[in-house]
Amino acid sequence: LPTTPVVDDNTDSTRRRSRRTAAPGDAEEPTLTQIKSSLQPTIKNLQIVLSDLDTAIHRHESTVTSANEEAKKLEAALEKHGKALEYYQCLREDLATWMGALRELKKMVDLAEDAKHQWEGEITWRRKERAWEWQEDVADVLENKGLLEKSIVGD
């Protein structure tokens, strides 16, 4: 039988005491059946935990698969919307260019209209002056020929 060294604190020297280990078949040793039955609840608990882990792993894998599918759908939508966004961005840039050109053209047209109005004003004033001059000339001719009774046009 194996022995283990024991230190005795009551004496100055160390002595070996032998402690007897139970031999197989003694009454103190549990039997294999007793060990199996005492481990049975632990085994049952471990089987339940294993089953729960399998279920959790399956659920997690299903969640990961669903998340990956959703991510692919969102990436496809993003790519589609990205292309549309690029198209509208180019369209916006073209419109901005056209709007700038139209603003410049409007400035030019406004200048031309202002010049036209000034010219029309000058033409109208000249026509009025010529009409007054013509009236004066006609009045003078008629007065010189004695055909005019009364003249309203004055100098």
Short mmCIF file of N, CA, C and O in Angstrom, two decimals, residues 41-151:
data_model
loop_
_atom_site.label_atom_id
_atom_site.label_comp_id
_atom_site.label_asym_id
_atom_site.label_seq_id
_atom_site.Cartn_x
_atom_site.Cartn_y
_atom_site.Cartn_z
N PRO A 41 -27.28 12.04 -13.52
CA PRO A 41 -27.85 13.39 -13.63
C PRO A 41 -26.89 14.36 -14.32
O PRO A 41 -27.31 15.21 -15.11
N THR A 42 -25.59 14.23 -14.07
CA THR A 42 -24.61 15.10 -14.71
C THR A 42 -24.58 14.83 -16.21
O THR A 42 -24.55 15.76 -17.02
N ILE A 43 -24.60 13.57 -16.59
CA ILE A 43 -24.62 13.21 -18.01
C ILE A 43 -25.89 13.74 -18.65
O ILE A 43 -25.85 14.31 -19.76
N LYS A 44 -27.03 13.59 -17.96
CA LYS A 44 -28.31 14.11 -18.49
C LYS A 44 -28.23 15.62 -18.68
O LYS A 44 -28.65 16.14 -19.71
N ASN A 45 -27.68 16.33 -17.67
CA ASN A 45 -27.52 17.79 -17.78
C ASN A 45 -26.61 18.16 -18.95
O ASN A 45 -26.88 19.11 -19.68
N LEU A 46 -25.51 17.43 -19.12
CA LEU A 46 -24.60 17.70 -20.22
C LEU A 46 -25.26 17.43 -21.57
O LEU A 46 -25.05 18.18 -22.54
N GLN A 47 -26.10 16.40 -21.65
CA GLN A 47 -26.83 16.13 -22.89
C GLN A 47 -27.82 17.26 -23.19
O GLN A 47 -27.96 17.68 -24.34
N ILE A 48 -28.47 17.77 -22.15
CA ILE A 48 -29.41 18.89 -22.33
C ILE A 48 -28.65 20.13 -22.80
O ILE A 48 -29.08 20.82 -23.73
N VAL A 49 -27.49 20.40 -22.16
CA VAL A 49 -26.68 21.55 -22.56
C VAL A 49 -26.21 21.38 -24.00
O VAL A 49 -26.24 22.33 -24.79
N LEU A 50 -25.79 20.18 -24.37
CA LEU A 50 -25.35 19.90 -25.73
C LEU A 50 -26.50 20.12 -26.72
O LEU A 50 -26.31 20.74 -27.78
N SER A 51 -27.68 19.66 -26.37
CA SER A 51 -28.85 19.87 -27.23
C SER A 51 -29.16 21.36 -27.36
O SER A 51 -29.44 21.85 -28.46
N ASP A 52 -29.09 22.08 -26.23
CA ASP A 52 -29.32 23.53 -26.26
C ASP A 52 -28.26 24.22 -27.12
O ASP A 52 -28.59 25.15 -27.89
N LEU A 53 -27.02 23.78 -27.01
CA LEU A 53 -25.96 24.36 -27.82
C LEU A 53 -26.18 24.09 -29.30
O LEU A 53 -25.99 24.97 -30.15
N ASP A 54 -26.58 22.85 -29.63
CA ASP A 54 -26.88 22.52 -31.03
C ASP A 54 -28.00 23.40 -31.57
O ASP A 54 -27.91 23.93 -32.69
N THR A 55 -29.04 23.58 -30.76
CA THR A 55 -30.16 24.43 -31.17
C THR A 55 -29.70 25.88 -31.33
O THR A 55 -30.05 26.55 -32.32
N ALA A 56 -28.90 26.37 -30.39
CA ALA A 56 -28.41 27.74 -30.45
C ALA A 56 -27.51 27.93 -31.67
O ALA A 56 -27.59 28.96 -32.36
N ILE A 57 -26.66 26.95 -31.95
CA ILE A 57 -25.77 27.04 -33.11
C ILE A 57 -26.60 27.06 -34.39
O ILE A 57 -26.35 27.87 -35.29
N HIS A 58 -27.62 26.18 -34.46
CA HIS A 58 -28.48 26.16 -35.65
C HIS A 58 -29.20 27.49 -35.81
O HIS A 58 -29.28 28.03 -36.93
N ARG A 59 -29.73 28.04 -34.70
CA ARG A 59 -30.41 29.34 -34.75
C ARG A 59 -29.44 30.43 -35.19
O ARG A 59 -29.78 31.28 -36.01
N HIS A 60 -28.22 30.40 -34.64
CA HIS A 60 -27.21 31.41 -35.00
C HIS A 60 -26.85 31.31 -36.48
O HIS A 60 -26.74 32.33 -37.17
N GLU A 61 -26.65 30.09 -36.97
CA GLU A 61 -26.33 29.91 -38.39
C GLU A 61 -27.47 30.40 -39.27
O GLU A 61 -27.25 31.04 -40.30
N SER A 62 -28.70 30.13 -38.83
CA SER A 62 -29.87 30.61 -39.57
C SER A 62 -29.91 32.13 -39.57
O SER A 62 -30.19 32.76 -40.60
N THR A 63 -29.62 32.74 -38.43
CA THR A 63 -29.60 34.19 -38.33
C THR A 63 -28.50 34.78 -39.22
O THR A 63 -28.71 35.78 -39.91
N VAL A 64 -27.33 34.16 -39.21
CA VAL A 64 -26.22 34.63 -40.05
C VAL A 64 -26.59 34.51 -41.52
O VAL A 64 -26.35 35.43 -42.31
N THR A 65 -27.22 33.39 -41.90
CA THR A 65 -27.64 33.21 -43.30
C THR A 65 -28.65 34.27 -43.70
O THR A 65 -28.54 34.88 -44.76
N SER A 66 -29.63 34.50 -42.82
CA SER A 66 -30.64 35.53 -43.10
C SER A 66 -30.00 36.91 -43.20
O SER A 66 -30.34 37.70 -44.10
N ALA A 67 -29.07 37.20 -42.31
CA ALA A 67 -28.39 38.50 -42.33
C ALA A 67 -27.58 38.66 -43.62
O ALA A 67 -27.56 39.74 -44.22
N ASN A 68 -26.90 37.60 -44.05
CA ASN A 68 -26.13 37.65 -45.30
C ASN A 68 -27.04 37.86 -46.50
O ASN A 68 -26.72 38.65 -47.41
N GLU A 69 -28.20 37.18 -46.52
CA GLU A 69 -29.15 37.37 -47.62
C GLU A 69 -29.66 38.81 -47.63
O GLU A 69 -29.77 39.44 -48.69
N GLU A 70 -30.01 39.33 -46.46
CA GLU A 70 -30.49 40.71 -46.36
C GLU A 70 -29.40 41.69 -46.79
O GLU A 70 -29.68 42.67 -47.49
N ALA A 71 -28.16 41.41 -46.40
CA ALA A 71 -27.04 42.28 -46.80
C ALA A 71 -26.88 42.27 -48.32
O ALA A 71 -26.64 43.32 -48.92
N LYS A 72 -27.02 41.10 -48.94
CA LYS A 72 -26.92 41.02 -50.41
C LYS A 72 -28.03 41.82 -51.07
O LYS A 72 -27.80 42.53 -52.05
N LYS A 73 -29.26 41.70 -50.53
CA LYS A 73 -30.38 42.47 -51.08
C LYS A 73 -30.11 43.97 -50.95
O LYS A 73 -30.36 44.74 -51.88
N LEU A 74 -29.63 44.37 -49.79
CA LEU A 74 -29.36 45.79 -49.56
C LEU A 74 -28.23 46.29 -50.45
O LEU A 74 -28.27 47.41 -50.95
N GLU A 75 -27.21 45.46 -50.65
CA GLU A 75 -26.12 45.85 -51.55
C GLU A 75 -26.62 46.00 -52.98
O GLU A 75 -26.23 46.94 -53.69
N ALA A 76 -27.51 45.09 -53.41
CA ALA A 76 -28.07 45.19 -54.76
C ALA A 76 -28.90 46.47 -54.88
O ALA A 76 -28.81 47.19 -55.90
N ALA A 77 -29.71 46.75 -53.86
CA ALA A 77 -30.52 47.98 -53.88
C ALA A 77 -29.61 49.20 -53.87
O ALA A 77 -29.87 50.18 -54.59
N LEU A 78 -28.55 49.16 -53.08
CA LEU A 78 -27.62 50.27 -53.02
C LEU A 78 -26.93 50.48 -54.36
O LEU A 78 -26.78 51.61 -54.82
N GLU A 79 -26.55 49.38 -55.00
CA GLU A 79 -25.92 49.49 -56.32
C GLU A 79 -26.89 50.09 -57.33
O GLU A 79 -26.54 50.98 -58.10
N LYS A 80 -28.14 49.62 -57.28
CA LYS A 80 -29.17 50.14 -58.19
C LYS A 80 -29.39 51.63 -57.93
O LYS A 80 -29.41 52.44 -58.85
N HIS A 81 -29.55 51.98 -56.67
CA HIS A 81 -29.77 53.38 -56.32
C HIS A 81 -28.52 54.22 -56.59
O HIS A 81 -28.62 55.40 -56.93
N GLY A 82 -27.37 53.59 -56.44
CA GLY A 82 -26.12 54.30 -56.73
C GLY A 82 -26.04 54.68 -58.20
O GLY A 82 -25.63 55.79 -58.55
N LYS A 83 -26.45 53.75 -59.08
CA LYS A 83 -26.45 54.06 -60.51
C LYS A 83 -27.45 55.16 -60.82
O LYS A 83 -27.15 56.06 -61.61
N ALA A 84 -28.62 55.07 -60.19
CA ALA A 84 -29.62 56.13 -60.41
C ALA A 84 -29.10 57.45 -59.89
O ALA A 84 -29.28 58.50 -60.52
N LEU A 85 -28.43 57.41 -58.76
CA LEU A 85 -27.87 58.63 -58.19
C LEU A 85 -26.82 59.23 -59.12
O LEU A 85 -26.78 60.45 -59.32
N GLU A 86 -25.97 58.38 -59.68
CA GLU A 86 -24.96 58.86 -60.63
C GLU A 86 -25.64 59.50 -61.85
O GLU A 86 -25.21 60.56 -62.31
N TYR A 87 -26.70 58.86 -62.35
CA TYR A 87 -27.42 59.41 -63.50
C TYR A 87 -27.99 60.79 -63.15
O TYR A 87 -27.81 61.74 -63.91
N TYR A 88 -28.65 60.88 -62.01
CA TYR A 88 -29.26 62.16 -61.63
C TYR A 88 -28.20 63.21 -61.30
O TYR A 88 -28.42 64.40 -61.51
N GLN A 89 -27.06 62.76 -60.80
CA GLN A 89 -25.98 63.71 -60.54
C GLN A 89 -25.47 64.29 -61.85
O GLN A 89 -25.25 65.50 -61.97
N CYS A 90 -25.28 63.44 -62.86
CA CYS A 90 -24.85 63.92 -64.18
C CYS A 90 -25.92 64.84 -64.78
O CYS A 90 -25.59 65.89 -65.35
N LEU A 91 -27.18 64.44 -64.62
CA LEU A 91 -28.27 65.28 -65.12
C LEU A 91 -28.28 66.63 -64.42
O LEU A 91 -28.46 67.67 -65.05
N ARG A 92 -28.06 66.62 -63.12
CA ARG A 92 -28.01 67.86 -62.35
C ARG A 92 -26.88 68.76 -62.84
O ARG A 92 -27.03 69.97 -62.98
N GLU A 93 -25.71 68.16 -63.10
CA GLU A 93 -24.58 68.93 -63.61
C GLU A 93 -24.92 69.54 -64.98
O GLU A 93 -24.61 70.71 -65.24
N ASP A 94 -25.57 68.73 -65.85
CA ASP A 94 -25.97 69.25 -67.17
C ASP A 94 -26.97 70.38 -67.01
O ASP A 94 -26.87 71.41 -67.70
N LEU A 95 -27.93 70.20 -66.13
CA LEU A 95 -28.93 71.25 -65.90
C LEU A 95 -28.27 72.51 -65.35
O LEU A 95 -28.65 73.63 -65.74
N ALA A 96 -27.30 72.33 -64.47
CA ALA A 96 -26.60 73.51 -63.93
C ALA A 96 -25.88 74.25 -65.04
O ALA A 96 -25.91 75.49 -65.11
N THR A 97 -25.27 73.50 -65.96
CA THR A 97 -24.59 74.13 -67.09
C THR A 97 -25.60 74.88 -67.96
O THR A 97 -25.37 76.03 -68.34
N TRP A 98 -26.72 74.23 -68.27
CA TRP A 98 -27.75 74.88 -69.08
C TRP A 98 -28.33 76.09 -68.38
O TRP A 98 -28.61 77.11 -69.03
N MET A 99 -28.55 75.98 -67.08
CA MET A 99 -29.10 77.12 -66.33
C MET A 99 -28.13 78.30 -66.39
O MET A 99 -28.54 79.45 -66.56
N GLY A 100 -26.84 78.03 -66.26
CA GLY A 100 -25.84 79.09 -66.37
C GLY A 100 -25.87 79.73 -67.75
O GLY A 100 -25.83 80.95 -67.89
N ALA A 101 -25.96 78.88 -68.78
CA ALA A 101 -26.01 79.40 -70.16
C ALA A 101 -27.28 80.22 -70.36
O ALA A 101 -27.24 81.29 -70.99
N LEU A 102 -28.40 79.75 -69.82
CA LEU A 102 -29.66 80.49 -69.96
C LEU A 102 -29.60 81.83 -69.21
O LEU A 102 -30.14 82.83 -69.70
N ARG A 103 -28.94 81.86 -68.06
CA ARG A 103 -28.78 83.13 -67.34
C ARG A 103 -27.98 84.13 -68.18
O ARG A 103 -28.33 85.31 -68.26
N GLU A 104 -26.89 83.64 -68.77
CA GLU A 104 -26.08 84.51 -69.62
C GLU A 104 -26.89 84.99 -70.82
O GLU A 104 -26.84 86.16 -71.19
N LEU A 105 -27.64 84.09 -71.41
CA LEU A 105 -28.47 84.45 -72.55
C LEU A 105 -29.53 85.47 -72.14
O LEU A 105 -29.80 86.43 -72.88
N LYS A 106 -30.12 85.30 -70.97
CA LYS A 106 -31.12 86.25 -70.47
C LYS A 106 -30.49 87.63 -70.30
O LYS A 106 -31.11 88.65 -70.64
N LYS A 107 -29.27 87.68 -69.77
CA LYS A 107 -28.59 88.98 -69.63
C LYS A 107 -28.43 89.65 -71.00
O LYS A 107 -28.69 90.85 -71.15
N MET A 108 -28.02 88.85 -71.98
CA MET A 108 -27.84 89.40 -73.33
C MET A 108 -29.17 89.86 -73.92
O MET A 108 -29.24 90.93 -74.54
N VAL A 109 -30.22 89.06 -73.73
CA VAL A 109 -31.54 89.44 -74.25
C VAL A 109 -32.03 90.70 -73.55
O VAL A 109 -32.60 91.60 -74.19
N ASP A 110 -31.82 90.79 -72.23
CA ASP A 110 -32.23 92.00 -71.50
C ASP A 110 -31.50 93.23 -72.03
O ASP A 110 -32.12 94.29 -72.20
N LEU A 111 -30.21 93.10 -72.30
CA LEU A 111 -29.46 94.22 -72.88
C LEU A 111 -30.01 94.61 -74.24
O LEU A 111 -30.17 95.79 -74.55
N ALA A 112 -30.32 93.59 -75.05
CA ALA A 112 -30.86 93.87 -76.38
C ALA A 112 -32.23 94.53 -76.27
O ALA A 112 -32.53 95.48 -77.01
N GLU A 113 -33.07 94.07 -75.34
CA GLU A 113 -34.38 94.69 -75.15
C GLU A 113 -34.26 96.14 -74.67
O GLU A 113 -35.00 97.01 -75.11
N ASP A 114 -33.33 96.37 -73.74
CA ASP A 114 -33.10 97.75 -73.28
C ASP A 114 -32.67 98.65 -74.44
O ASP A 114 -33.18 99.77 -74.59
N ALA A 115 -31.76 98.16 -75.27
CA ALA A 115 -31.29 98.93 -76.42
C ALA A 115 -32.45 99.17 -77.39
O ALA A 115 -32.60 100.28 -77.93
N LYS A 116 -33.30 98.16 -77.59
CA LYS A 116 -34.44 98.30 -78.48
C LYS A 116 -35.40 99.37 -77.94
O LYS A 116 -35.89 100.21 -78.71
N HIS A 117 -35.68 99.33 -76.61
CA HIS A 117 -36.58 100.32 -76.02
C HIS A 117 -36.01 101.74 -76.14
O HIS A 117 -36.75 102.69 -76.44
N GLN A 118 -34.70 101.85 -75.92
CA GLN A 118 -34.08 103.17 -76.09
C GLN A 118 -34.20 103.63 -77.55
O GLN A 118 -34.52 104.78 -77.82
N TRP A 119 -33.93 102.75 -78.46
CA TRP A 119 -34.01 103.09 -79.89
C TRP A 119 -35.44 103.48 -80.27
O TRP A 119 -35.66 104.46 -80.98
N GLU A 120 -36.42 102.67 -79.77
CA GLU A 120 -37.82 103.00 -80.05
C GLU A 120 -38.18 104.37 -79.47
O GLU A 120 -38.93 105.13 -80.09
N GLY A 121 -37.66 104.64 -78.26
CA GLY A 121 -37.91 105.95 -77.65
C GLY A 121 -37.35 107.07 -78.50
O GLY A 121 -37.99 108.10 -78.71
N GLU A 122 -36.12 106.85 -78.99
CA GLU A 122 -35.50 107.88 -79.84
C GLU A 122 -36.27 108.03 -81.15
O GLU A 122 -36.50 109.15 -81.62
N ILE A 123 -36.66 106.94 -81.76
CA ILE A 123 -37.42 106.99 -83.01
C ILE A 123 -38.73 107.72 -82.77
O ILE A 123 -39.14 108.58 -83.58
N THR A 124 -39.40 107.40 -81.71
CA THR A 124 -40.67 108.05 -81.41
C THR A 124 -40.48 109.55 -81.22
O THR A 124 -41.25 110.37 -81.75
N TRP A 125 -39.46 109.94 -80.48
CA TRP A 125 -39.19 111.37 -80.27
C TRP A 125 -38.87 112.05 -81.58
O TRP A 125 -39.38 113.14 -81.86
N ARG A 126 -38.07 111.39 -82.41
CA ARG A 126 -37.73 111.98 -83.72
C ARG A 126 -38.97 112.10 -84.59
O ARG A 126 -39.15 113.10 -85.31
N ARG A 127 -39.83 111.11 -84.56
CA ARG A 127 -41.05 111.15 -85.35
C ARG A 127 -41.94 112.31 -84.88
O ARG A 127 -42.55 113.00 -85.71
N LYS A 128 -42.01 112.48 -83.54
CA LYS A 128 -42.81 113.59 -83.02
C LYS A 128 -42.21 114.93 -83.47
O LYS A 128 -42.95 115.84 -83.89
N GLU A 129 -40.88 115.02 -83.37
CA GLU A 129 -40.22 116.27 -83.82
C GLU A 129 -40.50 116.51 -85.31
O GLU A 129 -40.82 117.63 -85.72
N ARG A 130 -40.39 115.48 -86.13
CA ARG A 130 -40.62 115.61 -87.57
C ARG A 130 -42.09 115.97 -87.84
O ARG A 130 -42.39 116.76 -88.73
N ALA A 131 -42.96 115.35 -87.03
CA ALA A 131 -44.38 115.67 -87.22
C ALA A 131 -44.64 117.14 -86.89
O ALA A 131 -45.37 117.84 -87.62
N TRP A 132 -44.03 117.65 -85.83
CA TRP A 132 -44.19 119.07 -85.48
C TRP A 132 -43.57 119.95 -86.56
O TRP A 132 -44.15 120.96 -86.97
N GLU A 133 -42.40 119.53 -87.03
CA GLU A 133 -41.75 120.30 -88.11
C GLU A 133 -42.62 120.30 -89.37
O GLU A 133 -42.78 121.31 -90.04
N TRP A 134 -43.17 119.14 -89.72
CA TRP A 134 -44.02 119.02 -90.90
C TRP A 134 -45.26 119.90 -90.75
O TRP A 134 -45.66 120.59 -91.68
N GLN A 135 -45.85 119.87 -89.52
CA GLN A 135 -47.02 120.71 -89.28
C GLN A 135 -46.67 122.20 -89.45
O GLN A 135 -47.43 122.97 -90.06
N GLU A 136 -45.51 122.56 -88.90
CA GLU A 136 -45.08 123.96 -89.04
C GLU A 136 -44.84 124.31 -90.51
O GLU A 136 -45.24 125.39 -90.99
N ASP A 137 -44.20 123.40 -91.23
CA ASP A 137 -43.94 123.63 -92.66
C ASP A 137 -45.26 123.77 -93.45
O ASP A 137 -45.41 124.65 -94.29
N VAL A 138 -46.20 122.88 -93.18
CA VAL A 138 -47.49 122.92 -93.88
C VAL A 138 -48.20 124.23 -93.55
O VAL A 138 -48.79 124.89 -94.43
N ALA A 139 -48.14 124.59 -92.25
CA ALA A 139 -48.80 125.84 -91.84
C ALA A 139 -48.15 127.03 -92.54
O ALA A 139 -48.85 127.95 -92.99
N ASP A 140 -46.83 127.04 -92.65
CA ASP A 140 -46.12 128.12 -93.34
C ASP A 140 -46.52 128.18 -94.81
O ASP A 140 -46.76 129.27 -95.37
N VAL A 141 -46.55 127.05 -95.48
CA VAL A 141 -46.89 127.00 -96.90
C VAL A 141 -48.32 127.50 -97.09
O VAL A 141 -48.61 128.31 -97.98
N LEU A 142 -49.24 127.02 -96.27
CA LEU A 142 -50.63 127.44 -96.39
C LEU A 142 -50.77 128.92 -96.08
O LEU A 142 -51.57 129.63 -96.73
N GLU A 143 -50.02 129.41 -95.12
CA GLU A 143 -50.08 130.84 -94.76
C GLU A 143 -49.53 131.68 -95.91
O GLU A 143 -50.09 132.74 -96.24
N ASN A 144 -48.43 131.25 -96.51
CA ASN A 144 -47.83 131.98 -97.63
C ASN A 144 -48.78 132.01 -98.83
O ASN A 144 -48.76 132.97 -99.59
N LYS A 145 -49.57 131.03 -99.04
CA LYS A 145 -50.48 130.98 -100.17
C LYS A 145 -51.83 131.62 -99.80
O LYS A 145 -52.69 131.72 -100.66
N GLY A 146 -51.98 132.00 -98.56
CA GLY A 146 -53.19 132.67 -98.12
C GLY A 146 -54.34 131.72 -97.90
O GLY A 146 -55.49 132.13 -97.89
N LEU A 147 -54.04 130.46 -97.72
CA LEU A 147 -55.09 129.48 -97.52
C LEU A 147 -55.33 129.19 -96.02
O LEU A 147 -56.23 128.43 -95.70
N LEU A 148 -54.60 129.77 -95.19
CA LEU A 148 -54.70 129.49 -93.74
C LEU A 148 -55.42 130.64 -93.08
O LEU A 148 -55.03 131.79 -93.19
N GLU A 149 -56.48 130.33 -92.36
CA GLU A 149 -57.21 131.39 -91.67
C GLU A 149 -56.59 131.68 -90.33
O GLU A 149 -56.46 132.84 -89.96
N LYS A 150 -56.28 130.64 -89.58
CA LYS A 150 -55.78 130.86 -88.24
C LYS A 150 -54.73 129.79 -87.94
O LYS A 150 -54.91 128.63 -88.25
N SER A 151 -53.64 130.15 -87.33
CA SER A 151 -52.55 129.22 -87.00
C SER A 151 -52.48 129.00 -85.49
O SER A 151 -52.40 129.96 -84.74
#
